[in-house]
PDB file of C-alpha atoms in Angstrom:
ATOM      1  CA  UNK A   1      -0.003  -0.023   0.000  1.00 36.00           C
ATOM      2  CA  UNK A   2       1.435   3.387  -0.970  1.00 34.00           C
ATOM      3  CA  UNK A   3       1.775   5.731   2.024  1.00 40.00           C
ATOM      4  CA  UNK A   4      -0.749   8.549   1.871  1.00 37.00           C
ATOM      5  CA  UNK A   5       1.924  10.936   3.193  1.00 41.00           C
ATOM      6  CA  UNK A   6       4.428  10.365   0.309  1.00 39.00           C
ATOM      7  CA  UNK A   7       2.958  12.526  -2.324  1.00 38.00           C
ATOM      8  CA  UNK A   8       5.878  12.268  -4.708  1.00 40.00           C
ATOM      9  CA  UNK A   9       8.746   9.814  -4.726  1.00 38.00           C
ATOM     10  CA  UNK A  10      11.530  11.420  -6.635  1.00 37.00           C
ATOM     11  CA  UNK A  11      15.189  10.651  -6.600  1.00 38.00           C
ATOM     12  CA  UNK A  12      17.595  13.365  -5.445  1.00 41.00           C
ATOM     13  CA  UNK A  13      19.177  13.961  -8.785  1.00 38.00           C
ATOM     14  CA  UNK A  14      19.378  16.920 -11.175  1.00 40.00           C
ATOM     15  CA  UNK A  15      15.703  16.597 -11.922  1.00 41.00           C
ATOM     16  CA  UNK A  16      13.717  19.664 -10.650  1.00 47.00           C
ATOM     17  CA  UNK A  17      11.940  18.988  -7.425  1.00 48.00           C
ATOM     18  CA  UNK A  18       8.289  18.778  -7.557  1.00 52.00           C
ATOM     19  CA  UNK A  19       6.349  21.573  -5.837  1.00 72.00           C
ATOM     20  CA  UNK A  20       3.972  19.915  -3.407  1.00 87.00           C
ATOM     21  CA  UNK A  21       0.892  21.646  -2.291  1.00 93.00           C
ATOM     22  CA  UNK A  22       0.654  20.959   1.444  1.00 96.00           C
ATOM     23  CA  UNK A  23      -2.255  21.601   3.696  1.00 96.00           C
ATOM     24  CA  UNK A  24      -2.170  24.332   6.321  1.00 97.00           C
ATOM     25  CA  UNK A  25       0.493  23.706   8.963  1.00 97.00           C
ATOM     26  CA  UNK A  26       2.561  21.496   6.632  1.00 98.00           C
ATOM     27  CA  UNK A  27       5.358  22.208   4.228  1.00 97.00           C
ATOM     28  CA  UNK A  28       7.178  20.283   1.552  1.00 97.00           C
ATOM     29  CA  UNK A  29      10.462  18.605   2.483  1.00 97.00           C
ATOM     30  CA  UNK A  30      12.884  17.008  -0.010  1.00 96.00           C
ATOM     31  CA  UNK A  31      14.851  13.945   1.335  1.00 97.00           C
ATOM     32  CA  UNK A  32      16.502  10.803   0.246  1.00 96.00           C
ATOM     33  CA  UNK A  33      13.202   8.995  -0.444  1.00 95.00           C
ATOM     34  CA  UNK A  34      11.441  11.808  -2.282  1.00 94.00           C
ATOM     35  CA  UNK A  35       9.390  14.838  -1.341  1.00 96.00           C
ATOM     36  CA  UNK A  36       6.947  14.722   1.530  1.00 97.00           C
ATOM     37  CA  UNK A  37       4.624  17.232   3.276  1.00 98.00           C
ATOM     38  CA  UNK A  38       5.813  17.466   6.869  1.00 98.00           C
ATOM     39  CA  UNK A  39       4.552  19.516   9.848  1.00 98.00           C
ATOM     40  CA  UNK A  40       5.923  23.083   9.800  1.00 98.00           C
ATOM     41  CA  UNK A  41       6.680  22.737  13.538  1.00 97.00           C
ATOM     42  CA  UNK A  42       6.751  19.040  14.428  1.00 98.00           C
ATOM     43  CA  UNK A  43       5.967  18.205  18.080  1.00 98.00           C
ATOM     44  CA  UNK A  44       5.970  14.431  18.340  1.00 98.00           C
ATOM     45  CA  UNK A  45       8.929  13.021  16.413  1.00 98.00           C
ATOM     46  CA  UNK A  46       9.829   9.232  16.413  1.00 98.00           C
ATOM     47  CA  UNK A  47      13.254   8.242  15.002  1.00 98.00           C
ATOM     48  CA  UNK A  48      13.976   4.835  13.598  1.00 98.00           C
ATOM     49  CA  UNK A  49      17.663   5.016  14.349  1.00 97.00           C
ATOM     50  CA  UNK A  50      19.531   6.160  17.434  1.00 97.00           C
ATOM     51  CA  UNK A  51      23.000   7.283  16.535  1.00 96.00           C
ATOM     52  CA  UNK A  52      22.075   8.476  13.076  1.00 96.00           C
ATOM     53  CA  UNK A  53      18.757  10.069  13.821  1.00 98.00           C
ATOM     54  CA  UNK A  54      18.046  10.545  17.523  1.00 98.00           C
ATOM     55  CA  UNK A  55      21.557  11.807  18.223  1.00 98.00           C
ATOM     56  CA  UNK A  56      21.561  14.678  15.631  1.00 98.00           C
ATOM     57  CA  UNK A  57      18.233  15.876  16.779  1.00 98.00           C
ATOM     58  CA  UNK A  58      19.211  15.897  20.436  1.00 98.00           C
ATOM     59  CA  UNK A  59      22.413  17.736  19.550  1.00 98.00           C
ATOM     60  CA  UNK A  60      20.120  20.458  18.086  1.00 98.00           C
ATOM     61  CA  UNK A  61      18.146  20.612  21.244  1.00 98.00           C
ATOM     62  CA  UNK A  62      15.131  18.560  19.985  1.00 98.00           C
ATOM     63  CA  UNK A  63      13.895  15.662  22.131  1.00 97.00           C
ATOM     64  CA  UNK A  64      11.882  13.085  20.171  1.00 98.00           C
ATOM     65  CA  UNK A  65       9.096  11.273  21.972  1.00 98.00           C
ATOM     66  CA  UNK A  66      10.361   7.827  20.917  1.00 98.00           C
ATOM     67  CA  UNK A  67      13.245   6.136  19.067  1.00 98.00           C
ATOM     68  CA  UNK A  68      14.535   2.909  18.024  1.00 98.00           C
ATOM     69  CA  UNK A  69      17.790   1.702  19.666  1.00 97.00           C
ATOM     70  CA  UNK A  70      19.617  -1.490  20.350  1.00 96.00           C
ATOM     71  CA  UNK A  71      19.614  -4.323  22.825  1.00 95.00           C
ATOM     72  CA  UNK A  72      22.733  -5.328  24.739  1.00 92.00           C
ATOM     73  CA  UNK A  73      23.840  -8.898  25.316  1.00 91.00           C
ATOM     74  CA  UNK A  74      22.467  -8.609  28.789  1.00 93.00           C
ATOM     75  CA  UNK A  75      19.016  -7.702  27.509  1.00 93.00           C
ATOM     76  CA  UNK A  76      19.170  -4.003  28.245  1.00 95.00           C
ATOM     77  CA  UNK A  77      17.468  -1.673  25.777  1.00 96.00           C
ATOM     78  CA  UNK A  78      19.781   1.283  25.046  1.00 96.00           C
ATOM     79  CA  UNK A  79      20.241   4.233  22.739  1.00 97.00           C
ATOM     80  CA  UNK A  80      23.765   4.095  21.291  1.00 95.00           C
ATOM     81  CA  UNK A  81      26.294   6.986  21.254  1.00 93.00           C
ATOM     82  CA  UNK A  82      24.175   9.185  23.519  1.00 94.00           C
ATOM     83  CA  UNK A  83      26.856  10.061  26.045  1.00 91.00           C
ATOM     84  CA  UNK A  84      26.092  13.434  27.623  1.00 91.00           C
ATOM     85  CA  UNK A  85      22.367  13.372  26.788  1.00 95.00           C
ATOM     86  CA  UNK A  86      19.501  12.556  29.116  1.00 96.00           C
ATOM     87  CA  UNK A  87      17.253  10.077  27.151  1.00 96.00           C
ATOM     88  CA  UNK A  88      15.116   9.002  30.158  1.00 94.00           C
ATOM     89  CA  UNK A  89      11.999  10.714  28.694  1.00 94.00           C
ATOM     90  CA  UNK A  90      12.339   9.004  25.253  1.00 98.00           C
ATOM     91  CA  UNK A  91      10.451   5.755  24.700  1.00 98.00           C
ATOM     92  CA  UNK A  92      12.351   2.909  23.209  1.00 98.00           C
ATOM     93  CA  UNK A  93      10.205   1.558  20.402  1.00 98.00           C
ATOM     94  CA  UNK A  94      12.421  -1.440  19.235  1.00 97.00           C
ATOM     95  CA  UNK A  95      15.698  -2.230  17.694  1.00 96.00           C
ATOM     96  CA  UNK A  96      16.824  -0.271  14.676  1.00 94.00           C
ATOM     97  CA  UNK A  97      17.696  -3.672  12.926  1.00 89.00           C
ATOM     98  CA  UNK A  98      14.262  -5.086  13.792  1.00 90.00           C
ATOM     99  CA  UNK A  99      12.970  -2.891  12.362  1.00 93.00           C
ATOM    100  CA  UNK A 100      10.607  -1.338  15.014  1.00 95.00           C
ATOM    101  CA  UNK A 101       7.088  -2.700  14.970  1.00 95.00           C
ATOM    102  CA  UNK A 102       4.427  -0.651  13.338  1.00 97.00           C
ATOM    103  CA  UNK A 103       2.179  -0.843  16.378  1.00 97.00           C
ATOM    104  CA  UNK A 104       5.015   0.336  18.750  1.00 97.00           C
ATOM    105  CA  UNK A 105       5.657   3.382  16.506  1.00 98.00           C
ATOM    106  CA  UNK A 106       1.973   4.105  16.051  1.00 98.00           C
ATOM    107  CA  UNK A 107       1.419   4.009  19.848  1.00 98.00           C
ATOM    108  CA  UNK A 108       3.677   7.094  20.143  1.00 98.00           C
ATOM    109  CA  UNK A 109       1.163   9.048  18.044  1.00 98.00           C
ATOM    110  CA  UNK A 110       4.014  10.729  16.051  1.00 98.00           C
ATOM    111  CA  UNK A 111       3.454  13.690  13.706  1.00 98.00           C
ATOM    112  CA  UNK A 112       6.739  12.995  12.025  1.00 98.00           C
ATOM    113  CA  UNK A 113       8.915   9.867  11.648  1.00 98.00           C
ATOM    114  CA  UNK A 114      12.695  10.211  10.822  1.00 98.00           C
ATOM    115  CA  UNK A 115      14.404   7.230   9.171  1.00 97.00           C
ATOM    116  CA  UNK A 116      17.917   6.535   8.042  1.00 93.00           C
ATOM    117  CA  UNK A 117      18.567   4.686   4.743  1.00 91.00           C
ATOM    118  CA  UNK A 118      17.816   1.341   6.433  1.00 86.00           C
ATOM    119  CA  UNK A 119      15.301  -0.164   6.319  1.00 86.00           C
ATOM    120  CA  UNK A 120      14.677   1.108   2.736  1.00 89.00           C
ATOM    121  CA  UNK A 121      11.026   0.209   3.043  1.00 92.00           C
ATOM    122  CA  UNK A 122      10.443   2.641   6.034  1.00 95.00           C
ATOM    123  CA  UNK A 123       8.127   5.037   4.059  1.00 95.00           C
ATOM    124  CA  UNK A 124       5.963   2.014   3.075  1.00 95.00           C
ATOM    125  CA  UNK A 125       6.039   0.501   6.552  1.00 96.00           C
ATOM    126  CA  UNK A 126       5.186   3.619   8.540  1.00 97.00           C
ATOM    127  CA  UNK A 127       3.791   6.111   6.024  1.00 97.00           C
ATOM    128  CA  UNK A 128       0.132   5.551   7.135  1.00 97.00           C
ATOM    129  CA  UNK A 129       1.097   6.613  10.712  1.00 98.00           C
ATOM    130  CA  UNK A 130       2.758   9.977   9.920  1.00 98.00           C
ATOM    131  CA  UNK A 131       4.947  11.519   7.325  1.00 98.00           C
ATOM    132  CA  UNK A 132       8.242   9.627   6.935  1.00 98.00           C
ATOM    133  CA  UNK A 133      11.473  11.377   5.837  1.00 98.00           C
ATOM    134  CA  UNK A 134      14.731   9.487   5.119  1.00 98.00           C
ATOM    135  CA  UNK A 135      17.981  11.298   5.810  1.00 97.00           C
ATOM    136  CA  UNK A 136      21.030   9.671   4.230  1.00 95.00           C
ATOM    137  CA  UNK A 137      24.304  10.358   6.152  1.00 93.00           C
ATOM    138  CA  UNK A 138      26.320   7.958   4.079  1.00 90.00           C
ATOM    139  CA  UNK A 139      26.027   9.005   0.430  1.00 88.00           C
ATOM    140  CA  UNK A 140      26.577  12.681   1.180  1.00 92.00           C
ATOM    141  CA  UNK A 141      29.003  14.713   3.282  1.00 94.00           C
ATOM    142  CA  UNK A 142      28.025  14.558   6.967  1.00 96.00           C
ATOM    143  CA  UNK A 143      27.516  18.358   7.293  1.00 97.00           C
ATOM    144  CA  UNK A 144      24.953  18.239   4.428  1.00 97.00           C
ATOM    145  CA  UNK A 145      23.012  15.569   6.391  1.00 97.00           C
ATOM    146  CA  UNK A 146      23.342  17.505   9.600  1.00 98.00           C
ATOM    147  CA  UNK A 147      21.865  20.562   7.997  1.00 98.00           C
ATOM    148  CA  UNK A 148      18.936  18.413   6.639  1.00 98.00           C
ATOM    149  CA  UNK A 149      18.159  17.408  10.219  1.00 98.00           C
ATOM    150  CA  UNK A 150      18.340  21.130  11.295  1.00 98.00           C
ATOM    151  CA  UNK A 151      16.001  22.163   8.438  1.00 98.00           C
ATOM    152  CA  UNK A 152      13.600  19.422   9.458  1.00 98.00           C
ATOM    153  CA  UNK A 153      13.158  20.879  12.944  1.00 98.00           C
ATOM    154  CA  UNK A 154      13.726  24.553  12.221  1.00 98.00           C
ATOM    155  CA  UNK A 155      17.117  24.603  13.983  1.00 98.00           C
ATOM    156  CA  UNK A 156      19.349  25.769  11.135  1.00 98.00           C
ATOM    157  CA  UNK A 157      20.713  28.592  13.268  1.00 98.00           C
ATOM    158  CA  UNK A 158      21.906  26.105  15.940  1.00 98.00           C
ATOM    159  CA  UNK A 159      23.548  23.986  13.207  1.00 98.00           C
ATOM    160  CA  UNK A 160      25.394  27.005  11.951  1.00 98.00           C
ATOM    161  CA  UNK A 161      26.620  27.736  15.599  1.00 98.00           C
ATOM    162  CA  UNK A 162      27.822  24.045  15.962  1.00 98.00           C
ATOM    163  CA  UNK A 163      29.598  24.169  12.590  1.00 98.00           C
ATOM    164  CA  UNK A 164      31.221  27.456  13.424  1.00 98.00           C
ATOM    165  CA  UNK A 165      32.545  26.003  16.722  1.00 98.00           C
ATOM    166  CA  UNK A 166      34.077  23.044  14.804  1.00 98.00           C
ATOM    167  CA  UNK A 167      35.490  25.242  12.069  1.00 98.00           C
ATOM    168  CA  UNK A 168      37.073  27.480  14.697  1.00 98.00           C
ATOM    169  CA  UNK A 169      38.668  24.496  16.444  1.00 98.00           C
ATOM    170  CA  UNK A 170      39.996  23.201  13.063  1.00 98.00           C
ATOM    171  CA  UNK A 171      41.552  26.626  12.347  1.00 98.00           C
ATOM    172  CA  UNK A 172      43.044  26.664  15.861  1.00 98.00           C
ATOM    173  CA  UNK A 173      44.654  23.249  15.334  1.00 98.00           C
ATOM    174  CA  UNK A 174      45.969  24.246  11.842  1.00 98.00           C
ATOM    175  CA  UNK A 175      47.452  27.383  13.270  1.00 98.00           C
ATOM    176  CA  UNK A 176      49.080  25.572  16.164  1.00 98.00           C
ATOM    177  CA  UNK A 177      50.615  23.015  13.824  1.00 97.00           C
ATOM    178  CA  UNK A 178      51.834  25.614  11.428  1.00 97.00           C
ATOM    179  CA  UNK A 179      54.525  24.283   9.056  1.00 96.00           C
ATOM    180  CA  UNK A 180      54.442  20.970  10.900  1.00 96.00           C
ATOM    181  CA  UNK A 181      51.101  20.053   9.199  1.00 97.00           C
ATOM    182  CA  UNK A 182      52.612  19.990   5.744  1.00 95.00           C
ATOM    183  CA  UNK A 183      55.793  18.295   7.085  1.00 95.00           C
ATOM    184  CA  UNK A 184      53.926  15.364   8.658  1.00 97.00           C
ATOM    185  CA  UNK A 185      52.658  12.369   6.663  1.00 98.00           C
ATOM    186  CA  UNK A 186      49.693  10.765   8.440  1.00 98.00           C
ATOM    187  CA  UNK A 187      48.065   7.406   7.900  1.00 98.00           C
ATOM    188  CA  UNK A 188      44.570   6.496   8.958  1.00 98.00           C
ATOM    189  CA  UNK A 189      43.387   2.901   8.881  1.00 97.00           C
ATOM    190  CA  UNK A 190      41.393   0.150  10.600  1.00 96.00           C
ATOM    191  CA  UNK A 191      42.791  -3.302  10.820  1.00 94.00           C
ATOM    192  CA  UNK A 192      40.951  -6.685  10.825  1.00 88.00           C
ATOM    193  CA  UNK A 193      43.800  -8.980  11.496  1.00 91.00           C
ATOM    194  CA  UNK A 194      41.544 -12.004  12.099  1.00 89.00           C
ATOM    195  CA  UNK A 195      41.300 -12.173   8.322  1.00 92.00           C
ATOM    196  CA  UNK A 196      44.629 -10.516   7.535  1.00 95.00           C
ATOM    197  CA  UNK A 197      43.118  -7.279   6.189  1.00 96.00           C
ATOM    198  CA  UNK A 198      42.888  -3.592   6.877  1.00 97.00           C
ATOM    199  CA  UNK A 199      41.202  -0.638   5.179  1.00 97.00           C
ATOM    200  CA  UNK A 200      42.309   2.941   4.967  1.00 97.00           C
ATOM    201  CA  UNK A 201      39.865   5.574   6.334  1.00 95.00           C
ATOM    202  CA  UNK A 202      37.851   7.040   3.477  1.00 92.00           C
ATOM    203  CA  UNK A 203      36.538  10.648   3.392  1.00 91.00           C
ATOM    204  CA  UNK A 204      33.052   9.908   4.830  1.00 91.00           C
ATOM    205  CA  UNK A 205      31.266  10.570   8.132  1.00 92.00           C
ATOM    206  CA  UNK A 206      33.167  12.342  10.896  1.00 95.00           C
ATOM    207  CA  UNK A 207      36.536  11.264   9.580  1.00 95.00           C
ATOM    208  CA  UNK A 208      35.726  12.814   6.307  1.00 95.00           C
ATOM    209  CA  UNK A 209      34.902  16.106   7.868  1.00 97.00           C
ATOM    210  CA  UNK A 210      38.301  16.068   9.806  1.00 97.00           C
ATOM    211  CA  UNK A 211      40.239  15.054   6.685  1.00 96.00           C
ATOM    212  CA  UNK A 212      38.763  17.867   4.623  1.00 96.00           C
ATOM    213  CA  UNK A 213      39.365  20.376   7.424  1.00 97.00           C
ATOM    214  CA  UNK A 214      42.884  19.568   8.364  1.00 97.00           C
ATOM    215  CA  UNK A 215      43.893  18.286   4.876  1.00 96.00           C
ATOM    216  CA  UNK A 216      46.886  16.314   6.176  1.00 97.00           C
ATOM    217  CA  UNK A 217      49.378  14.613   3.881  1.00 97.00           C
ATOM    218  CA  UNK A 218      48.590  10.960   3.567  1.00 97.00           C
ATOM    219  CA  UNK A 219      50.672   8.172   1.986  1.00 97.00           C
ATOM    220  CA  UNK A 220      50.169   7.697  -1.739  1.00 97.00           C
ATOM    221  CA  UNK A 221      48.204   4.478  -0.996  1.00 97.00           C
ATOM    222  CA  UNK A 222      45.639   6.457   0.925  1.00 97.00           C
ATOM    223  CA  UNK A 223      45.005   9.183  -1.617  1.00 95.00           C
ATOM    224  CA  UNK A 224      42.067   9.368  -3.996  1.00 94.00           C
ATOM    225  CA  UNK A 225      39.892   7.151  -1.859  1.00 94.00           C
ATOM    226  CA  UNK A 226      36.172   6.904  -2.632  1.00 90.00           C
ATOM    227  CA  UNK A 227      33.243   6.464  -0.305  1.00 87.00           C
ATOM    228  CA  UNK A 228      33.509   2.655  -0.212  1.00 90.00           C
ATOM    229  CA  UNK A 229      35.899   0.711   2.000  1.00 92.00           C
ATOM    230  CA  UNK A 230      38.893  -0.681   0.264  1.00 96.00           C
ATOM    231  CA  UNK A 231      40.137  -3.738   2.013  1.00 96.00           C
ATOM    232  CA  UNK A 232      43.726  -4.612   1.576  1.00 97.00           C
ATOM    233  CA  UNK A 233      46.066  -7.404   2.717  1.00 98.00           C
ATOM    234  CA  UNK A 234      48.198  -6.695   5.759  1.00 97.00           C
ATOM    235  CA  UNK A 235      51.094  -7.717   3.541  1.00 97.00           C
ATOM    236  CA  UNK A 236      50.760  -4.232   1.893  1.00 98.00           C
ATOM    237  CA  UNK A 237      50.979  -2.301   5.210  1.00 98.00           C
ATOM    238  CA  UNK A 238      54.432  -0.952   4.204  1.00 97.00           C
ATOM    239  CA  UNK A 239      52.693   1.103   1.528  1.00 98.00           C
ATOM    240  CA  UNK A 240      51.066   2.990   4.335  1.00 98.00           C
ATOM    241  CA  UNK A 241      54.218   3.922   6.166  1.00 97.00           C
ATOM    242  CA  UNK A 242      54.037   7.496   7.515  1.00 98.00           C
ATOM    243  CA  UNK A 243      55.364   9.785  10.158  1.00 98.00           C
ATOM    244  CA  UNK A 244      52.286   9.071  12.249  1.00 98.00           C
ATOM    245  CA  UNK A 245      49.859   6.158  11.844  1.00 98.00           C
ATOM    246  CA  UNK A 246      46.429   6.118  13.498  1.00 98.00           C
ATOM    247  CA  UNK A 247      44.531   2.831  13.848  1.00 97.00           C
ATOM    248  CA  UNK A 248      40.810   3.384  14.312  1.00 95.00           C
ATOM    249  CA  UNK A 249      39.587   0.874  16.959  1.00 95.00           C
ATOM    250  CA  UNK A 250      36.081   0.165  18.188  1.00 91.00           C
ATOM    251  CA  UNK A 251      36.897  -2.039  21.174  1.00 91.00           C
ATOM    252  CA  UNK A 252      38.519   0.514  23.567  1.00 91.00           C
ATOM    253  CA  UNK A 253      37.246   0.295  27.155  1.00 88.00           C
ATOM    254  CA  UNK A 254      36.702   3.097  29.593  1.00 83.00           C
ATOM    255  CA  UNK A 255      40.394   3.163  30.406  1.00 82.00           C
ATOM    256  CA  UNK A 256      41.378   3.280  26.685  1.00 87.00           C
ATOM    257  CA  UNK A 257      42.594  -0.317  26.490  1.00 93.00           C
ATOM    258  CA  UNK A 258      42.203  -1.847  23.105  1.00 95.00           C
ATOM    259  CA  UNK A 259      43.144  -5.510  22.438  1.00 95.00           C
ATOM    260  CA  UNK A 260      42.832  -4.947  18.659  1.00 95.00           C
ATOM    261  CA  UNK A 261      45.446  -2.136  18.889  1.00 96.00           C
ATOM    262  CA  UNK A 262      47.775  -4.282  20.892  1.00 96.00           C
ATOM    263  CA  UNK A 263      47.457  -7.009  18.306  1.00 96.00           C
ATOM    264  CA  UNK A 264      48.101  -4.591  15.550  1.00 97.00           C
ATOM    265  CA  UNK A 265      51.240  -3.213  17.228  1.00 97.00           C
ATOM    266  CA  UNK A 266      52.518  -6.735  17.813  1.00 97.00           C
ATOM    267  CA  UNK A 267      52.175  -7.751  14.157  1.00 97.00           C
ATOM    268  CA  UNK A 268      55.657  -8.221  12.665  1.00 97.00           C
ATOM    269  CA  UNK A 269      54.826  -6.431   9.477  1.00 98.00           C
ATOM    270  CA  UNK A 270      53.591  -3.442  11.356  1.00 97.00           C
ATOM    271  CA  UNK A 271      56.601  -3.466  13.607  1.00 97.00           C
ATOM    272  CA  UNK A 272      58.902  -3.554  10.472  1.00 97.00           C
ATOM    273  CA  UNK A 273      57.656  -0.223   9.203  1.00 97.00           C
ATOM    274  CA  UNK A 274      59.522   2.981  10.048  1.00 97.00           C
ATOM    275  CA  UNK A 275      56.552   4.325  11.889  1.00 98.00           C
ATOM    276  CA  UNK A 276      56.191   1.117  13.884  1.00 98.00           C
ATOM    277  CA  UNK A 277      59.914   1.153  14.805  1.00 97.00           C
ATOM    278  CA  UNK A 278      59.599   4.750  15.925  1.00 98.00           C
ATOM    279  CA  UNK A 279      56.648   3.940  18.242  1.00 97.00           C
ATOM    280  CA  UNK A 280      54.403   6.426  16.438  1.00 98.00           C
ATOM    281  CA  UNK A 281      51.427   4.192  15.845  1.00 98.00           C
ATOM    282  CA  UNK A 282      48.531   5.522  17.907  1.00 98.00           C
ATOM    283  CA  UNK A 283      45.007   4.243  18.462  1.00 97.00           C
ATOM    284  CA  UNK A 284      42.065   6.420  17.572  1.00 96.00           C
ATOM    285  CA  UNK A 285      38.850   5.564  19.483  1.00 95.00           C
ATOM    286  CA  UNK A 286      36.455   5.242  16.576  1.00 91.00           C
ATOM    287  CA  UNK A 287      33.555   4.571  18.889  1.00 90.00           C
ATOM    288  CA  UNK A 288      33.529   8.136  20.147  1.00 94.00           C
ATOM    289  CA  UNK A 289      33.411   9.305  16.453  1.00 94.00           C
ATOM    290  CA  UNK A 290      30.440   7.107  15.452  1.00 91.00           C
ATOM    291  CA  UNK A 291      27.113   8.939  14.941  1.00 94.00           C
ATOM    292  CA  UNK A 292      25.809  11.845  13.019  1.00 96.00           C
ATOM    293  CA  UNK A 293      26.724  14.828  15.117  1.00 97.00           C
ATOM    294  CA  UNK A 294      29.150  17.756  15.101  1.00 98.00           C
ATOM    295  CA  UNK A 295      30.294  16.652  18.502  1.00 97.00           C
ATOM    296  CA  UNK A 296      31.498  13.311  17.090  1.00 97.00           C
ATOM    297  CA  UNK A 297      33.646  15.216  14.642  1.00 98.00           C
ATOM    298  CA  UNK A 298      35.039  17.316  17.418  1.00 98.00           C
ATOM    299  CA  UNK A 299      35.820  14.168  19.452  1.00 97.00           C
ATOM    300  CA  UNK A 300      37.910  12.740  16.568  1.00 97.00           C
ATOM    301  CA  UNK A 301      39.653  16.104  15.910  1.00 98.00           C
ATOM    302  CA  UNK A 302      40.659  16.365  19.519  1.00 98.00           C
ATOM    303  CA  UNK A 303      42.206  12.915  19.570  1.00 97.00           C
ATOM    304  CA  UNK A 304      44.148  13.544  16.332  1.00 98.00           C
ATOM    305  CA  UNK A 305      45.294  16.984  17.310  1.00 98.00           C
ATOM    306  CA  UNK A 306      46.514  15.681  20.746  1.00 97.00           C
ATOM    307  CA  UNK A 307      48.984  13.484  18.913  1.00 98.00           C
ATOM    308  CA  UNK A 308      49.975  15.763  16.032  1.00 98.00           C
ATOM    309  CA  UNK A 309      50.673  18.655  18.365  1.00 97.00           C
ATOM    310  CA  UNK A 310      53.359  16.709  20.346  1.00 97.00           C
ATOM    311  CA  UNK A 311      56.615  18.510  19.988  1.00 94.00           C
ATOM    312  CA  UNK A 312      58.816  15.440  20.182  1.00 95.00           C
ATOM    313  CA  UNK A 313      57.229  13.610  17.210  1.00 97.00           C
ATOM    314  CA  UNK A 314      59.731  12.465  14.610  1.00 97.00           C
ATOM    315  CA  UNK A 315      58.379  14.010  11.428  1.00 96.00           C
ATOM    316  CA  UNK A 316      61.204  12.901   9.174  1.00 95.00           C
ATOM    317  CA  UNK A 317      60.376   9.107   8.973  1.00 95.00           C
ATOM    318  CA  UNK A 318      59.192   9.473   5.431  1.00 89.00           C
ATOM    319  CA  UNK A 319      59.873  12.002   2.621  1.00 72.00           C
ATOM    320  CA  UNK A 320      56.868  14.289   1.951  1.00 60.00           C
TER     321      UNK A 320
END
């Protein structure tokens, strides 16, 4: 059954957007699944994803009435990546991978439902409950997605403030580094040594914003990357030799211990690189950078800058 709220399903291409005629109190909104009439001032929002829908709205100061989340191995229902936010008043409506049941979502009496690209059938599943919009934070630069969230809830001014804070911090780091920025080759990668592979960080999500802002010199093997992960054999790790190497890990505990990073450092091929011999391979806690939020970008920037601003780094391991 076609959702009554999706009045025009158009791809976000060069084709001119259709001009929807919305009833009083509604306005047209273009998103990844088409063009939809949404409330001009939504009051009861339900999000179908936590770290990529609930989080960016809460960062803007908007508290949805309900959201999908995850269930831990202990059976606890949680919202991921919400450190620093009080979610006690937000109803957990199911797991984002479920997806959430239609009855659970309908019980929240939402006037707007916000989905991420998965599940792709969200407009059809929930469209008879309330208008459904899909914001894609993967196939577009993260700031563009964050501004879509801001436009959705009339918080563009707040998004501009958050972006300005980030840009000011980037400029501060660049100024502090000075000539050292162009004299330091930096590698960013994630290893999967259980299958003998790794992949260099591509310019998407929070990392993409940082890479575009700092514009560090990366090894030739990490230049010209697209939006898809490029898995490579650990046998080629020497191609990623740099003055500084960051390994993104997702298993660091509260004390910063990461078994995957220790395993990476202990690998003989890593130890044979100049950066490995110099002890300049650092872990980067990717978990604090996961999620669609300006603050996640700032977390990653702070971790990277703390290393690059060290005065005793050997910046002559490789020739720039």
